Tab-separated table of C-alpha atoms in Angstrom:
chain	number	residue	atom	x	y	z
A	1	UNK	CA	-68.446	-33.515	-24.660
A	2	UNK	CA	-68.071	-33.680	-20.911
A	3	UNK	CA	-65.434	-31.701	-19.106
A	4	UNK	CA	-63.250	-31.302	-22.141
A	5	UNK	CA	-63.255	-35.020	-22.952
A	6	UNK	CA	-64.340	-35.599	-26.537
A	7	UNK	CA	-66.452	-38.437	-27.321
A	8	UNK	CA	-67.086	-39.936	-30.757
A	9	UNK	CA	-70.788	-40.031	-30.367
A	10	UNK	CA	-73.077	-37.598	-28.661
A	11	UNK	CA	-74.999	-40.522	-27.011
A	12	UNK	CA	-71.870	-42.317	-25.973
A	13	UNK	CA	-71.370	-42.633	-22.274
A	14	UNK	CA	-67.909	-42.009	-20.978
A	15	UNK	CA	-65.823	-44.987	-19.974
A	16	UNK	CA	-64.275	-45.402	-16.567
A	17	UNK	CA	-60.838	-44.184	-17.779
A	18	UNK	CA	-62.464	-41.088	-19.311
A	19	UNK	CA	-64.294	-40.411	-16.069
A	20	UNK	CA	-61.084	-40.752	-14.085
A	21	UNK	CA	-59.349	-38.360	-16.492
A	22	UNK	CA	-62.086	-35.851	-16.190
A	23	UNK	CA	-62.007	-36.058	-12.405
A	24	UNK	CA	-58.185	-35.556	-12.286
A	25	UNK	CA	-58.651	-32.515	-14.699
A	26	UNK	CA	-61.356	-31.040	-12.493
A	27	UNK	CA	-59.199	-31.598	-9.406
A	28	UNK	CA	-56.156	-29.935	-11.083
A	29	UNK	CA	-58.344	-26.937	-11.989
A	30	UNK	CA	-59.547	-26.555	-8.463
A	31	UNK	CA	-56.105	-26.823	-7.038
A	32	UNK	CA	-54.886	-24.166	-9.579
A	33	UNK	CA	-57.797	-21.970	-8.588
A	34	UNK	CA	-57.117	-22.286	-4.880
A	35	UNK	CA	-53.389	-21.454	-5.463
A	36	UNK	CA	-54.311	-18.421	-7.537
A	37	UNK	CA	-56.606	-17.327	-4.805
A	38	UNK	CA	-53.873	-17.690	-2.156
A	39	UNK	CA	-51.439	-15.685	-4.380
A	40	UNK	CA	-53.988	-12.948	-4.803
A	41	UNK	CA	-54.681	-12.819	-1.120
A	42	UNK	CA	-51.033	-12.712	-0.158
A	43	UNK	CA	-50.378	-9.966	-2.728
A	44	UNK	CA	-53.277	-7.944	-1.524
A	45	UNK	CA	-52.091	-8.222	2.068
A	46	UNK	CA	-48.572	-6.990	1.063
A	47	UNK	CA	-49.972	-4.113	-0.878
A	48	UNK	CA	-52.320	-3.012	1.895
A	49	UNK	CA	-49.859	-3.534	4.803
A	50	UNK	CA	-48.556	-0.361	6.353
A	51	UNK	CA	-44.936	0.364	5.493
A	52	UNK	CA	-42.511	2.195	7.786
A	53	UNK	CA	-40.445	4.567	5.524
A	54	UNK	CA	-37.618	4.658	8.127
A	55	UNK	CA	-36.658	1.126	7.004
A	56	UNK	CA	-35.599	2.569	3.654
A	57	UNK	CA	-33.572	5.463	5.105
A	58	UNK	CA	-30.211	5.230	6.817
A	59	UNK	CA	-30.291	5.529	10.639
A	60	UNK	CA	-27.964	8.504	10.612
A	61	UNK	CA	-27.288	10.960	7.899
A	62	UNK	CA	-24.310	9.971	5.720
A	63	UNK	CA	-21.529	12.561	6.063
A	64	UNK	CA	-20.373	14.290	2.966
A	65	UNK	CA	-17.145	13.012	1.370
A	66	UNK	CA	-14.256	14.562	3.211
A	67	UNK	CA	-10.965	15.889	1.781
A	68	UNK	CA	-8.404	14.276	4.046
A	69	UNK	CA	-7.656	11.621	1.436
A	70	UNK	CA	-6.828	14.317	-1.178
A	71	UNK	CA	-4.956	16.316	1.454
A	72	UNK	CA	-2.944	13.287	2.461
A	73	UNK	CA	-1.949	12.726	-1.226
A	74	UNK	CA	-0.955	16.308	-1.639
A	75	UNK	CA	1.103	16.326	1.505
A	76	UNK	CA	2.792	13.124	0.501
A	77	UNK	CA	3.506	14.606	-2.842
A	78	UNK	CA	4.954	17.762	-1.303
A	79	UNK	CA	7.077	15.701	1.013
A	80	UNK	CA	8.447	13.567	-1.756
A	81	UNK	CA	9.050	16.749	-3.832
A	82	UNK	CA	10.984	18.307	-0.869
A	83	UNK	CA	13.057	15.128	-0.538
A	84	UNK	CA	13.731	15.048	-4.192
A	85	UNK	CA	14.854	18.735	-4.077
A	86	UNK	CA	17.055	18.103	-1.095
A	87	UNK	CA	18.654	15.057	-2.877
A	88	UNK	CA	19.211	17.073	-6.002
A	89	UNK	CA	20.997	19.930	-4.040
A	90	UNK	CA	23.193	17.410	-2.106
A	91	UNK	CA	23.936	15.513	-5.364
A	92	UNK	CA	25.070	18.727	-7.135
A	93	UNK	CA	27.052	20.078	-4.210
A	94	UNK	CA	28.944	16.816	-3.646
A	95	UNK	CA	29.532	16.357	-7.331
A	96	UNK	CA	27.835	12.987	-7.551
A	97	UNK	CA	26.501	11.478	-10.755
A	98	UNK	CA	23.039	12.863	-11.846
A	99	UNK	CA	21.422	9.521	-11.269
A	100	UNK	CA	22.702	9.238	-7.672
A	101	UNK	CA	20.022	8.689	-4.936
A	102	UNK	CA	20.509	7.657	-1.304
A	103	UNK	CA	20.665	3.906	-0.786
A	104	UNK	CA	17.969	3.292	1.707
A	105	UNK	CA	18.917	-0.346	2.217
A	106	UNK	CA	22.245	0.926	3.600
A	107	UNK	CA	20.393	3.431	5.921
A	108	UNK	CA	21.379	6.357	3.719
A	109	UNK	CA	19.276	9.552	3.533
A	110	UNK	CA	19.875	12.860	1.653
A	111	UNK	CA	21.678	14.105	4.772
A	112	UNK	CA	23.522	11.033	5.889
A	113	UNK	CA	25.601	9.261	3.150
A	114	UNK	CA	28.149	6.423	3.209
A	115	UNK	CA	31.356	6.697	1.162
A	116	UNK	CA	33.026	3.628	-0.248
A	117	UNK	CA	36.353	4.149	1.531
A	118	UNK	CA	38.633	6.728	3.092
A	119	UNK	CA	40.075	7.711	-0.312
A	120	UNK	CA	36.618	8.679	-1.632
A	121	UNK	CA	35.936	10.582	1.600
A	122	UNK	CA	39.313	12.323	1.306
A	123	UNK	CA	38.496	13.480	-2.216
A	124	UNK	CA	35.278	15.093	-1.023
A	125	UNK	CA	37.180	16.693	1.911
A	126	UNK	CA	39.863	18.173	-0.470
A	127	UNK	CA	37.120	19.533	-2.721
A	128	UNK	CA	34.595	20.756	-0.250
A	129	UNK	CA	36.399	21.217	3.078
A	130	UNK	CA	34.286	20.510	6.131
A	131	UNK	CA	34.699	19.073	9.558
A	132	UNK	CA	36.279	15.594	9.985
A	133	UNK	CA	35.649	13.508	13.018
A	134	UNK	CA	36.357	9.912	14.028
A	135	UNK	CA	34.651	7.684	16.609
A	136	UNK	CA	34.651	4.038	17.602
A	137	UNK	CA	31.473	2.153	16.640
A	138	UNK	CA	30.338	-1.454	17.017
A	139	UNK	CA	29.270	-3.146	13.800
A	140	UNK	CA	27.244	-6.348	13.424
A	141	UNK	CA	26.650	-8.678	10.558
A	142	UNK	CA	24.672	-11.816	11.353
A	143	UNK	CA	26.232	-13.151	14.564
A	144	UNK	CA	29.596	-11.425	14.099
A	145	UNK	CA	30.313	-8.182	15.957
A	146	UNK	CA	33.428	-6.009	15.632
A	147	UNK	CA	34.634	-2.550	16.533
A	148	UNK	CA	35.421	-0.090	13.737
A	149	UNK	CA	36.556	3.504	13.475
A	150	UNK	CA	34.061	5.585	11.626
A	151	UNK	CA	35.364	8.744	9.907
A	152	UNK	CA	32.684	11.332	9.258
A	153	UNK	CA	32.929	14.389	7.091
A	154	UNK	CA	30.320	17.133	7.814
A	155	UNK	CA	29.760	19.504	4.979
A	156	UNK	CA	27.389	22.463	4.949
A	157	UNK	CA	25.276	22.232	1.687
A	158	UNK	CA	23.609	25.567	0.796
A	159	UNK	CA	19.722	25.356	1.080
A	160	UNK	CA	19.995	21.969	2.909
A	161	UNK	CA	22.214	22.412	5.945
A	162	UNK	CA	24.759	19.911	7.317
A	163	UNK	CA	25.230	16.798	5.378
A	164	UNK	CA	27.400	13.882	6.828
A	165	UNK	CA	29.353	11.463	4.686
A	166	UNK	CA	31.065	8.650	6.508
A	167	UNK	CA	33.062	5.447	6.060
A	168	UNK	CA	34.832	2.938	8.223
A	169	UNK	CA	38.649	3.432	8.459
A	170	UNK	CA	40.422	0.555	6.701
A	171	UNK	CA	43.959	0.426	7.953
A	172	UNK	CA	45.078	-2.147	5.398
A	173	UNK	CA	44.385	0.151	2.433
A	174	UNK	CA	46.581	2.825	4.010
A	175	UNK	CA	45.743	6.488	4.189
A	176	UNK	CA	47.467	7.937	7.286
A	177	UNK	CA	49.125	10.413	4.949
A	178	UNK	CA	45.794	11.617	3.489
A	179	UNK	CA	44.787	15.246	4.497
A	180	UNK	CA	41.569	13.669	5.864
A	181	UNK	CA	43.546	11.684	8.401
A	182	UNK	CA	45.675	14.551	9.762
A	183	UNK	CA	44.930	15.340	13.362
A	184	UNK	CA	42.745	12.327	13.856
A	185	UNK	CA	43.623	9.558	16.361
A	186	UNK	CA	43.346	6.644	13.935
A	187	UNK	CA	44.285	3.102	14.774
A	188	UNK	CA	47.515	1.644	13.241
A	189	UNK	CA	48.302	-1.906	12.590
A	190	UNK	CA	51.605	-3.173	13.902
A	191	UNK	CA	53.164	-6.132	12.348
């Protein structure tokens, strides 16, 4: 046997093909050995190379987690709770439905509310009293602009303070005889 090539007879001399195969096998082993030596040398160099431990530490110490996030959540909750309490007091004082909340899309808040019309506003005035004022305002919707008379009822709600309920005066639905309208300079339509 020569270089792992088996021969059928001990005295048999290898053929040219067998010699070529043996040479390739020997060359492959040498290449494998040189690659293994290169890997060992590179590994040894990596292990023995000096390592700076600062590379593995952050440049500046990481600050401890702070509480502002939690504080902000608690403050937001307290603010929402206060708004809900204010809304509940206004709702109860005005006699509104238990599910009533300010309509933000109309610009309402717990302290500034819009009534449907002067009759609804008059009913609140008769029940609760308060100060009634009127003023000229300019309204816009899209490209249309007009002047309206806004009637505002200001009521003092216990634990909340002044709350305003307002609506635009609608001459066509009448109402000059309403107690709300007495003493106000409201426009009249002449036909």
